[in-house]
XYZ file of C-alpha atoms in Angstrom:
647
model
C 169.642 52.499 151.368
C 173.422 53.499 152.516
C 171.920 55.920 154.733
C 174.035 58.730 156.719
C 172.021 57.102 159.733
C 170.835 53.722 160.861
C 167.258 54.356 161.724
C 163.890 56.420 161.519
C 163.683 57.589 157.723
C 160.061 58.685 158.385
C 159.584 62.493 157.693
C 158.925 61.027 154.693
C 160.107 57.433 153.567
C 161.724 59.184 151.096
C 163.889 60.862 153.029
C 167.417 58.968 153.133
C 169.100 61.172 156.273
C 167.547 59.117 159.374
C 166.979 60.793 162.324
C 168.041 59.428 165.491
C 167.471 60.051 169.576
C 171.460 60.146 170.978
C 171.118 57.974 173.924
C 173.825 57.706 176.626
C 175.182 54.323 177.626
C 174.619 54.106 181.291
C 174.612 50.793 183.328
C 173.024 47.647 182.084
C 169.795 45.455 183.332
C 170.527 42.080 184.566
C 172.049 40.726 180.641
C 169.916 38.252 178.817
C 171.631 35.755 177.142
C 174.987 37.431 177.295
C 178.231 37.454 179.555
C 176.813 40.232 181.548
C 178.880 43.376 182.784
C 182.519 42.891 183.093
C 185.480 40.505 182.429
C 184.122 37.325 182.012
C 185.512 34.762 184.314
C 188.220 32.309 182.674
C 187.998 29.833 184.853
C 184.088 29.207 184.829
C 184.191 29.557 181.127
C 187.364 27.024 180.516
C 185.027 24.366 182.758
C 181.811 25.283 179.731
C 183.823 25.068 176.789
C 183.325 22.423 174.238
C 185.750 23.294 172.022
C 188.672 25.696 172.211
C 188.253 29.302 170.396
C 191.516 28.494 168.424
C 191.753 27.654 164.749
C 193.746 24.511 166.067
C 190.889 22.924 166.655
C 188.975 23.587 163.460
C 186.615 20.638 162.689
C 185.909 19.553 166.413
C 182.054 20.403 167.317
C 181.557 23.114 170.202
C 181.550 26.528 170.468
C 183.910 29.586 171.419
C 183.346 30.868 174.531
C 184.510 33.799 176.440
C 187.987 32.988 178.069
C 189.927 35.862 177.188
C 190.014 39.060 179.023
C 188.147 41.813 177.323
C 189.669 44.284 179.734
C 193.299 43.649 179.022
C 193.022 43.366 175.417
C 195.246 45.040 172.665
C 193.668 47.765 170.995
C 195.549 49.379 168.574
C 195.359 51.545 164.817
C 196.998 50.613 162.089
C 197.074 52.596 158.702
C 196.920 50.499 155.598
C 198.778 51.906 152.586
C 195.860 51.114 149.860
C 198.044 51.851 146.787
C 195.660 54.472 145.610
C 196.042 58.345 145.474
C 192.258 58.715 144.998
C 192.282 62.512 146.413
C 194.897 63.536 143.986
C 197.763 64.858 146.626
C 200.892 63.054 144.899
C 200.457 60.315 148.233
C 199.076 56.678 148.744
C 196.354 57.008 150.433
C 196.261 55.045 153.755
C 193.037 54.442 155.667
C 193.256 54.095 159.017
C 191.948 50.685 160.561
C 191.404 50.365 164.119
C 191.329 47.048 166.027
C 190.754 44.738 169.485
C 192.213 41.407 169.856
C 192.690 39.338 172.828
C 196.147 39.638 174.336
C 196.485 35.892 175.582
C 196.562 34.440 171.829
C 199.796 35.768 170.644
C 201.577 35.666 173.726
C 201.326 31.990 173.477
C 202.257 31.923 169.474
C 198.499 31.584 168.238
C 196.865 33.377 165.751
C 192.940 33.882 165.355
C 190.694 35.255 163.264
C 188.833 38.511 161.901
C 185.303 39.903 161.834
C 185.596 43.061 160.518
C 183.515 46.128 159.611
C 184.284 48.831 157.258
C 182.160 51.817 157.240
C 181.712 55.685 156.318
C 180.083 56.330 159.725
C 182.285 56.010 162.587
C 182.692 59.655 162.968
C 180.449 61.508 161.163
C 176.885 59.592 162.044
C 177.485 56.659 164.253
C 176.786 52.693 164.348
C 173.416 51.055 164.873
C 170.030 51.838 167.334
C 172.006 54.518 169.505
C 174.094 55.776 166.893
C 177.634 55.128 168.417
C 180.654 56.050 166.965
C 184.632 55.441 167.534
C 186.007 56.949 170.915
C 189.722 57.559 171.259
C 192.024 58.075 174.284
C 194.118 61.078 174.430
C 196.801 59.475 172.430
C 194.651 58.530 169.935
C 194.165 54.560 170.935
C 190.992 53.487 170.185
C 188.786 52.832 173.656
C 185.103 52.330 172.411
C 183.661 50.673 168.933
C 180.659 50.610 168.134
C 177.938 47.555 168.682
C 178.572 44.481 170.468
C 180.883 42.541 168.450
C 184.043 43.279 169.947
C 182.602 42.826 173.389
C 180.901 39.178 172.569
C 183.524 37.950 170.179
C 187.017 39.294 171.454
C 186.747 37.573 174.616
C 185.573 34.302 172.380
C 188.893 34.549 170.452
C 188.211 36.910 167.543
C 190.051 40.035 166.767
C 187.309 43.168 165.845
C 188.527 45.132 163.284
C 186.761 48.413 162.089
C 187.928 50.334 158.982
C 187.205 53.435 158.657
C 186.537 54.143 154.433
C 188.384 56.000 152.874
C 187.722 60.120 153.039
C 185.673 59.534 156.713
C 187.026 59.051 159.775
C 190.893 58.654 159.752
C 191.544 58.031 156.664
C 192.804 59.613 153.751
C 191.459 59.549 150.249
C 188.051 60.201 149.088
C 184.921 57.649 149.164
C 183.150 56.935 146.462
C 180.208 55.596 147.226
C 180.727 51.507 147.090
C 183.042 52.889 144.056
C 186.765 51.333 142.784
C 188.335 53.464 145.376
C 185.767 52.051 148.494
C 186.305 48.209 147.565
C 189.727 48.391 146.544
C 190.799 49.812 149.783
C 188.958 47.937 151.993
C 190.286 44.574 150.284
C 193.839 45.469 150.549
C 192.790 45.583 154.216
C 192.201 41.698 154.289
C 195.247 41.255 152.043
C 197.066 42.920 154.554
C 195.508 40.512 157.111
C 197.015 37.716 155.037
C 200.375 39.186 154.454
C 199.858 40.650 150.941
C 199.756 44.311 151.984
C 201.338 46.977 153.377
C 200.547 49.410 156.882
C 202.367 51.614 159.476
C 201.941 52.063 163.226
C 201.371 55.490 162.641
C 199.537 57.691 159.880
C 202.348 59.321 158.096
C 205.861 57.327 159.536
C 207.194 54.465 157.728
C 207.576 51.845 160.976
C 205.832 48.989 159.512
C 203.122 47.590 161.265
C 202.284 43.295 160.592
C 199.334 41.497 161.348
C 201.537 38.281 162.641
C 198.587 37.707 165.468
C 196.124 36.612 162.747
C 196.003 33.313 160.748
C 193.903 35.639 157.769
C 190.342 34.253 158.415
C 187.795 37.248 157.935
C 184.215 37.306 158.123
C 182.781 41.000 156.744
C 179.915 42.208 158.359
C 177.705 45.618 158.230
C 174.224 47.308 157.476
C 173.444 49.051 154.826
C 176.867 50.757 153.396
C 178.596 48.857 155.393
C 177.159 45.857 154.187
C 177.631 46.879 150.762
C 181.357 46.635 151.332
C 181.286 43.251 151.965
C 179.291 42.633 148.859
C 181.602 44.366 146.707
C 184.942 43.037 148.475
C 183.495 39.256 148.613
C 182.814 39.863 144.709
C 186.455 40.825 143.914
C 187.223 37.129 145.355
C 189.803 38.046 147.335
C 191.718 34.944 149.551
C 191.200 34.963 153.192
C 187.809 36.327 153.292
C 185.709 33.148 154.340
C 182.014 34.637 155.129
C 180.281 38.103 154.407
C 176.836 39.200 156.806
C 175.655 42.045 154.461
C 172.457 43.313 156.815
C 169.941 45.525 154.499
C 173.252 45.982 152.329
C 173.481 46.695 148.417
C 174.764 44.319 145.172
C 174.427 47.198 142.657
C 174.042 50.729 143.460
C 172.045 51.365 140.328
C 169.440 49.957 142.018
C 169.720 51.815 144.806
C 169.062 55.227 143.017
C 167.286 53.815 140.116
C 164.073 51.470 139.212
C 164.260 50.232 135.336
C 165.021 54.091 134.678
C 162.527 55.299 137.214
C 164.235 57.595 140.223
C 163.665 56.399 143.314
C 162.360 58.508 146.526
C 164.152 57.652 149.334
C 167.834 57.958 148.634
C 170.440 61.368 148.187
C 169.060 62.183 144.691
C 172.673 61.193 143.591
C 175.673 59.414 145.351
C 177.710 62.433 145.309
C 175.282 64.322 148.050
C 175.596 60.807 150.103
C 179.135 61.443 150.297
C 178.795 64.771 151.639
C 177.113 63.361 154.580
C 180.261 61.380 155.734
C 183.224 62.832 153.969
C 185.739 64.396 156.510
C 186.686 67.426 153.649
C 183.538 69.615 154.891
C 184.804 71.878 151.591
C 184.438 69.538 149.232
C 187.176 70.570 147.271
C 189.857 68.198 148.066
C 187.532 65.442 146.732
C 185.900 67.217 143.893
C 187.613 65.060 141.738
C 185.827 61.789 142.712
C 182.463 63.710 143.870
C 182.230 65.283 140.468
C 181.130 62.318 138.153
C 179.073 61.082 140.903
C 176.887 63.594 141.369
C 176.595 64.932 137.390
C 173.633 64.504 134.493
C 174.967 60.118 133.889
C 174.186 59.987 137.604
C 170.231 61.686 137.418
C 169.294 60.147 134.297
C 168.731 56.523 134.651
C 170.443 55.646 131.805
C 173.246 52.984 132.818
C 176.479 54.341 132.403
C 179.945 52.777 133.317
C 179.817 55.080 136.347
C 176.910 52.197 137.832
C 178.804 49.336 135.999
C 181.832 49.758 138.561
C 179.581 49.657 141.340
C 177.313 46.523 140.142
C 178.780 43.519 142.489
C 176.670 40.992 140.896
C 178.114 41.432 137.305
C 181.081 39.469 139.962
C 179.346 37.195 141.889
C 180.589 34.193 140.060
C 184.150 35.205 141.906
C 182.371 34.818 145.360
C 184.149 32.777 147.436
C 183.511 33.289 150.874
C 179.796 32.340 152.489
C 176.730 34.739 152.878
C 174.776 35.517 155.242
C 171.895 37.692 154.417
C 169.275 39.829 156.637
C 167.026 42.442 155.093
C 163.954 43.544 155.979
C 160.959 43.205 153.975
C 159.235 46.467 153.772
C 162.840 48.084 153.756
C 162.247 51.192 151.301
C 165.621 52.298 151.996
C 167.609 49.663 150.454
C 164.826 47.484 148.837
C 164.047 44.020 148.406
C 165.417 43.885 145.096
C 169.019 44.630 146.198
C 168.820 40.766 148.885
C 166.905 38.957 145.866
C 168.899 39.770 143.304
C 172.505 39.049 145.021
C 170.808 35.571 146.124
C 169.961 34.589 143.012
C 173.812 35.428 141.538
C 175.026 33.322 144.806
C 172.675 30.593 144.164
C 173.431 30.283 140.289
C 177.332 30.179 141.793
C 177.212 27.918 144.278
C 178.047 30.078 147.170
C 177.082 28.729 150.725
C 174.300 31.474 152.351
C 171.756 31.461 154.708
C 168.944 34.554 154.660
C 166.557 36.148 157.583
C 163.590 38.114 155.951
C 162.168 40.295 158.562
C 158.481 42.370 158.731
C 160.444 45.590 159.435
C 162.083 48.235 157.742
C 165.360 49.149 157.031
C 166.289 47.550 160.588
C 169.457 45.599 162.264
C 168.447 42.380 163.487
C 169.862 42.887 166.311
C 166.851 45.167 167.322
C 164.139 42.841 166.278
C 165.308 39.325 167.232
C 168.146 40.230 169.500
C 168.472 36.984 171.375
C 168.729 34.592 168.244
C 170.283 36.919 165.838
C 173.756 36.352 168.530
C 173.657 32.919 168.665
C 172.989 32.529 165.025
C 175.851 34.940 164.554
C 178.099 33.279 166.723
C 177.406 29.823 165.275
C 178.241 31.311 161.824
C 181.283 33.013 162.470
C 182.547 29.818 164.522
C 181.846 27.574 161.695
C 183.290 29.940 159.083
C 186.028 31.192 160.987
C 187.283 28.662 163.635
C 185.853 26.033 161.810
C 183.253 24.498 164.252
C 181.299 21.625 163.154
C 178.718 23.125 165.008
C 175.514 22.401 162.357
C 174.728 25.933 161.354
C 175.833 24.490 157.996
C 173.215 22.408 157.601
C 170.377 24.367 159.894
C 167.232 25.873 157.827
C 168.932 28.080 155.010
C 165.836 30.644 155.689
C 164.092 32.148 158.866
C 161.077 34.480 157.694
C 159.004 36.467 160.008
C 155.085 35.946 159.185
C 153.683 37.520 161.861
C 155.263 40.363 164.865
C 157.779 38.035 166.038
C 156.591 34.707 165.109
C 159.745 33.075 162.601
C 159.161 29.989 160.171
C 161.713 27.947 158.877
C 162.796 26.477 155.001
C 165.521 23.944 154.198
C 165.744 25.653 150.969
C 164.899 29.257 150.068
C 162.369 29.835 147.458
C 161.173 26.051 149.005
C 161.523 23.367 145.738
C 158.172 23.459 145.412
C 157.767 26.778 143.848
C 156.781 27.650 140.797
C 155.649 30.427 138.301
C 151.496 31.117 138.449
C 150.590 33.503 135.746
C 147.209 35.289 136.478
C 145.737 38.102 134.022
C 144.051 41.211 135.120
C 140.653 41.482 133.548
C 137.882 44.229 132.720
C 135.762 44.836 135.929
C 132.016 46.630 135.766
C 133.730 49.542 137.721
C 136.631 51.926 136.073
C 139.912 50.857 137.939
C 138.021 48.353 139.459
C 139.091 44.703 137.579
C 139.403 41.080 138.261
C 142.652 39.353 138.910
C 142.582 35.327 137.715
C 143.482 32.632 135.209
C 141.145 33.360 132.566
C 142.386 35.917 129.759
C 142.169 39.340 130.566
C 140.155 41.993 127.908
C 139.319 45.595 127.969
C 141.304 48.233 129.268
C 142.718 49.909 132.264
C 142.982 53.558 132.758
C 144.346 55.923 135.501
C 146.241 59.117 135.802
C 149.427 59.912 137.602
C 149.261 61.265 140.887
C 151.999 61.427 142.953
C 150.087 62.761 146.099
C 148.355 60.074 146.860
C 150.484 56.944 148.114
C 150.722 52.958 148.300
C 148.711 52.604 151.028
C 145.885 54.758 149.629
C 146.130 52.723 146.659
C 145.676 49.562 148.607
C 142.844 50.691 150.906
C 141.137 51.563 147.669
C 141.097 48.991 145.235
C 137.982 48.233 145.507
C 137.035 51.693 144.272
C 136.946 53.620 141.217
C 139.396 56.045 142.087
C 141.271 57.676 139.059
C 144.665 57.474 140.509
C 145.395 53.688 139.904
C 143.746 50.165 137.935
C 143.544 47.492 140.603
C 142.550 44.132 140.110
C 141.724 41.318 142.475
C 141.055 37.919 142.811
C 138.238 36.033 144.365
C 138.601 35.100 148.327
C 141.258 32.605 148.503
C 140.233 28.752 149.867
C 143.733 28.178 150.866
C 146.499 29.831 151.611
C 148.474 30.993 148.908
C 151.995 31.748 149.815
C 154.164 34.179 146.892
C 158.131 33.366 147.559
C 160.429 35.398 145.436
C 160.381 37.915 142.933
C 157.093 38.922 140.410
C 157.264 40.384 137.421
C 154.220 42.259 136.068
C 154.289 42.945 132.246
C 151.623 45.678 131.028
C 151.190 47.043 127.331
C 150.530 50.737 127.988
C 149.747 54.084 126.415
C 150.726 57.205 127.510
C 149.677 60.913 126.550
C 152.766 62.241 127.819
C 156.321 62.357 126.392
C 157.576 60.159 130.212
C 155.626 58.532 132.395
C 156.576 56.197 135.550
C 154.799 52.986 136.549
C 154.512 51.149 140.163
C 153.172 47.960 140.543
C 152.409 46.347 144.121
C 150.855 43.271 145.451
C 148.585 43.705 147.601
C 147.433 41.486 150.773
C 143.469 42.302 151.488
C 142.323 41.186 154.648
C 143.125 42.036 158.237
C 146.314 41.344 159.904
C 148.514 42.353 162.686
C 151.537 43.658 161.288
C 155.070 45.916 161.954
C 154.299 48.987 161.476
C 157.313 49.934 159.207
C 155.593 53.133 157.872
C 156.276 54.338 161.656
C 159.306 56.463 162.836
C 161.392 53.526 163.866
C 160.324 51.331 161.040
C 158.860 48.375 163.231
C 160.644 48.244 166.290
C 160.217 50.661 169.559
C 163.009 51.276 171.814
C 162.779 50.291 175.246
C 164.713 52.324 178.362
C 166.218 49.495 180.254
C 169.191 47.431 178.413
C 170.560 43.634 178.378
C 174.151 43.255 177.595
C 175.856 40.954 174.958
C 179.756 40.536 175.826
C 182.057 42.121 178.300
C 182.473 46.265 179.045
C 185.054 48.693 180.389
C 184.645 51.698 181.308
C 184.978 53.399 177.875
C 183.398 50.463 176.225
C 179.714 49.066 177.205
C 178.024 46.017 176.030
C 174.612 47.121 177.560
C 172.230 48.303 174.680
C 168.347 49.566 174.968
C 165.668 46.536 174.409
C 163.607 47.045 171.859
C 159.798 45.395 171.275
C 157.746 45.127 168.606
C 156.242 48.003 166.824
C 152.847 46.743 165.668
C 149.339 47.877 163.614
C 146.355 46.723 162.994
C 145.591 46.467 159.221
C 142.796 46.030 156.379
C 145.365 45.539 153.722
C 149.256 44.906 153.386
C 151.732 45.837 150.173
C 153.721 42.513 150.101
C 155.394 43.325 147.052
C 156.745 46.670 144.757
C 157.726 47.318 141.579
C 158.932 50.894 139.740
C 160.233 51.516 135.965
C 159.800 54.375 133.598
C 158.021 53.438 130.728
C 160.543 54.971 128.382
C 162.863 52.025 129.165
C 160.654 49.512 127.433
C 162.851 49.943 123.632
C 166.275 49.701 126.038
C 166.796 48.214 129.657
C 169.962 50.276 129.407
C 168.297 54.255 128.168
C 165.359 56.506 128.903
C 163.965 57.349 126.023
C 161.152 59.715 125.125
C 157.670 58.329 124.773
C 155.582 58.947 121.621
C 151.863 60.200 123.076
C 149.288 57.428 122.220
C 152.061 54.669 121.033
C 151.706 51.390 122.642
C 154.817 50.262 124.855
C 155.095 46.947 126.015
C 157.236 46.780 129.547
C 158.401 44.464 132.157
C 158.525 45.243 135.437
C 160.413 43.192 138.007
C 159.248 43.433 141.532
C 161.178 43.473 144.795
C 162.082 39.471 146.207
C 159.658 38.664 148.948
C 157.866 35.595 150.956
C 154.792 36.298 151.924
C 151.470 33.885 153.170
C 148.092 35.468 151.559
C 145.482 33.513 154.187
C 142.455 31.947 153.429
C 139.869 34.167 153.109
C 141.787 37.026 152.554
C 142.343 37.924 148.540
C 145.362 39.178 146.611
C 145.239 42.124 144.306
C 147.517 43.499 141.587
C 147.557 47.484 141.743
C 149.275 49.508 138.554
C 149.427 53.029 138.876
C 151.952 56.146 138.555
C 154.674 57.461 140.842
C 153.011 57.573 143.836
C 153.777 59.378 146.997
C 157.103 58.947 148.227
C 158.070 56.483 146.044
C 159.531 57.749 143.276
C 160.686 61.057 142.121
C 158.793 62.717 139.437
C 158.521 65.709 136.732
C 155.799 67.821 135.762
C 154.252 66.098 133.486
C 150.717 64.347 134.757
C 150.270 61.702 132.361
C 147.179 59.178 131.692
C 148.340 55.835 131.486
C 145.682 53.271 129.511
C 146.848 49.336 129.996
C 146.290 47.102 127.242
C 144.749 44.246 129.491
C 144.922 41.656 126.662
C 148.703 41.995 126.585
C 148.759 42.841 130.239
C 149.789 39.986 133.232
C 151.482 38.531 135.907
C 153.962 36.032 136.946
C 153.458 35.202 140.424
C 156.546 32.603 141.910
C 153.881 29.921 143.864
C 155.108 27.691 146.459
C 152.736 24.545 145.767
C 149.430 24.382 143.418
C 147.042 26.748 144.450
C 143.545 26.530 143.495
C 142.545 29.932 142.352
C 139.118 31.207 142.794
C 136.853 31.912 140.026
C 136.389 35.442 139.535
């Protein structure tokens, strides 16, 4: 989820601190698909342009292209008066907001627009694959930011803006973990970008400081927190911000912590120790105030409180304005798939313009999985949004979906038209925990006992066994292809003989396959040593970074799908409440969004079972869970008519 770090979560998934190699930028290989190393040359790149990187010429076709000097540019902090006193000190805080435009636009009177990041990691963790963070000369004028987009896109006309949240970095204030305090500030950072805020040149004097170089167009972008952000700030509606790229990013924190009451594994057990990680008051007492509620018994329960409410963006989605642009991975068990499907569907219902790429990997950038078309997508989407290019991307495939290591398919229209609900019922098999998965009603029971040592992927490997840990239940070989696009929802009548008890439901894939292998350190990808580069450098400032490949193994069975909720939720959506031993609960559990092709001859099972390894959190309590199968099925979203196999 809003991890500390951008990469390797793998000692265990659970853990939310990722670990990271610190690599030192040195030189560049020859640069693939990039200006290369250097200033690019204005001349040459006048002669290529199809259209000028100016919002003059909004509407003409073409693309920006890099005729500014990257070299020469104005870099420069600003420090936004938020209107908040969120630390408590009798001052507005002001977070400090450091930024890269080209010099040659407003020294001829034009203005150009934003892509800006805001982010808790600047200082404390750094930015991306090699963990970068802000570098600063000796009188404190920024010289490096991380990741490549002020090197592509400031010579191409854009200002790069980076914020650094409130409490971290530079700024004052206390974060609050995609809180009030986090999305308020951050928006009066694009209000000041369109006039309707306040900053200084300097933290503490009262010189004002105006953003007269910009015309107010912003495009948000960021992973994980970051990303989050942009959710939150595109959700308060705010004018000027045109397009959001939220990349593995959040729409309500609850369900980053929190499955249908169940805690997840995976995460700081509470968003007040995530804010310890990037905070700048290493104390802890100047920010007690805001750390307090955050981390107390509303935040460990699973009960929703109002503390989650502020933090739910899609309770706001219908004030969306600006376009989305999604990428999350699909085996991301940081921030999982229920966070992308759930903000899609709220965008969708709304009306909002959005494109999504659905990876194999983890809880990865795209830029180190699909480097090459991830930057020209990019830059096609911030052109159109931004400068106003009629360059197509509008009307391109809305969804690019990885099916195999690095082979992408395209949809018009994500879920495709043709999809529809497929309920299938899980059914008595001549084995204990060993059923049948199909359209005929299901009868008898299902019984297994929680065991939170043994994991998914045992679960999977297993299904076709009588192990005690888990009921699985599987269909026939598959004919045809069946392809499952969006969210399931598995709803089980079950008995407990404990006072709690947690539930996990996955879909499981059986058959072999050459897949990611997300469960590895780096979550899919491996990092090469040589580097391409993607924009122009200085010395302080490279736009070299390390290739990365493909990080695949071979497999006999693949989780496409997951599902968690504490049973105790079934009488409220809203409260945990204690289970009566041996009364019959009827639950539904929603899965995380996914888009997945089961192949012919392979056969798709439906595992229930307890908390599982690394999955969820759990008590002390071992409790045996019997399912109801009569009153026990699922909803499976179909692309097409599939012809089930008898079972």
């Amino acid at each position: 989820m809003a991890s500390p770090r951008q990469r390797r979560p793998r000692k265990p998934l659970a853990t939310i601190a990722l670990l990271a190699v610190a690599i030192l930028l040195t030189g560049c290989s020859s640069p693939s698909g990039s200006a290369g190393p250097g200033d690019p040359d204005p001349v040459a790149a006048a002669s290529a342009t199809k259209g000028s990187a100016t919002k003059g010429s909004a509407g003409r076709s073409g693309e920006s292209t890099p005729v500014y000097s990257y070299a020469k540019a104005v870099r420069e902090t600003v420090w936004v008066d938020t209107g908040l006193d969120s630390d408590g000190d009798g001052t507005k805080d002001r977070v400090a907001v450091d930024i890269v435009r080209p010099r040659e636009p407003a020294d001829q009177g034009r203005k150009i627009p934003v892509i800006m990041e805001a982010s808790p990691y600047y200082s404390c963790c750094g930015r991306g694959n090699e963990q970068q963070k802000k570098t600063y000369d000796a009188d404190g004028r920024p010289t490096g930011f991380p990741l490549f987009y002020d090197n592509y896109f400031v010579p191409r006309g854009y200002a790069f803006v980076a914020v650094d949240l409130p409490g971290t970095g530079r700024s004052d204030g206390c974060t609050d973990a995609g809180g009030p305090v986090d999305i308020q500030s951050t928006k009066t950072v694009v209000d000041w970008l369109n006039g309707r805020a306040h900053a200084y040149t300097t933290h503490t004097g009262t010189t004002p400081a105006q953003a007269t170089w910009t015309d107010g167009a912003t495009g948000m972008i960021g992973k994980s927190w970051d990303g989050s952000i942009a959710n939150g700030v595109a959700a308060t509606g705010v004018q000027g911000l045109k397009t959001i790229v939220p990349i593995s990013s959040i729409s309500t924190w609850y369900d980053a912590y929190f499955s249908q009451g169940a805690l997840l594994a995976g995460s700081a057990p509470t968003p007040a120790a995530l804010i310890r990680t990037v905070e700048t008051d290493a104390t802890g007492v100047r920010c007690s105030a805001v750390n307090r509620p955050l981390g107390d018994a509303a935040a460990k329960s699973g009960d929703w409180s109002p503390m989650w409410a502020e933090r739910d963006y899609l309770a706001h989605a219908d004030k969306v304005r600006a376009s989305v642009f999604i990428a999350h991975g699909l085996n991301d068990l940081t921030v999982r798939t229920k966070e992308f499907g759930a903000w899609w569907d709220a965008l969708a219902k709304n009306g909002v313009a959005r494109k999504i790429w659905l990876s194999q990997t983890g809880h990865v950038d795209p830029f180190d999985y699909r480097r090459t078309a991830w930057v020209d997508t990019l830059h096609q989407w911030f052109d159109h949004a931004l400068l106003g290019y009629d360059n197509g991307i509008d009307r391109a495939p809305m969804a690019d979906i990885e099916r195999t290591p690095d082979h992408w398919t395209t949809d018009a229209v994500w879920p495709p038209k043709s999809t529809a609900t497929t309920t299938l019922d899980p059914g008595r098999g001549t084995e204990a925990g060993v059923g049948t998965l199909g359209t005929d009603p299901g009868d008898g029971t299902g019984t297994f006992t929680d065991d939170p040592e043994v994991s998914e992927a045992d679960w999977a490997a297993h299904v076709d066994e009588p192990t005690k840990a888990k009921s699985g239940f599987v269909t026939g070989t598959l004919a045809k292809p069946v392809r499952v696009s969006g969210a399931a929802r598995v709803t089980v009548t079950a008995t407990a003989t404990t006072t709690s008890a947690n539930l996990t439901a996955i879909l499981v894939d059986l058959g072999p396959a050459t897949v990611r292998d997300y469960r590895s350190e780096n979550l899919g990808i491996s990092t090469l040593t040589t580097k391409n580069c993607w924009g122009a450098n200085t010395a302080q400032d490279s736009a070299c970074y390390q290739k990365t490949v493909a990080d695949t193994t071979h497999v006999t069975s693949t989780v496409l799908s997951r599902g968690w909720a504490a049973l105790g939720t079934a009488d409220s959506a809203t409260k945990v409440r204690p289970l009566t031993p041996g009364k019959p609960y009827e639950l539904t559990l929603t899965l995380g969004s996914t888009d997945h092709v089961v192949p012919a001859g392979h056969r798709l099972a439906l595992v229930v079972a307890g908390s599982g390894k690394g999955l969820l959190y759990h008590g002390a309590e071992r409790p045996t869970i019997t399912l109801d199968l009569a009153h026990t099925s699922l909803r499976l979203p179909v692309v097409g008519q599939p012809n089930w196999p008898a079972t």
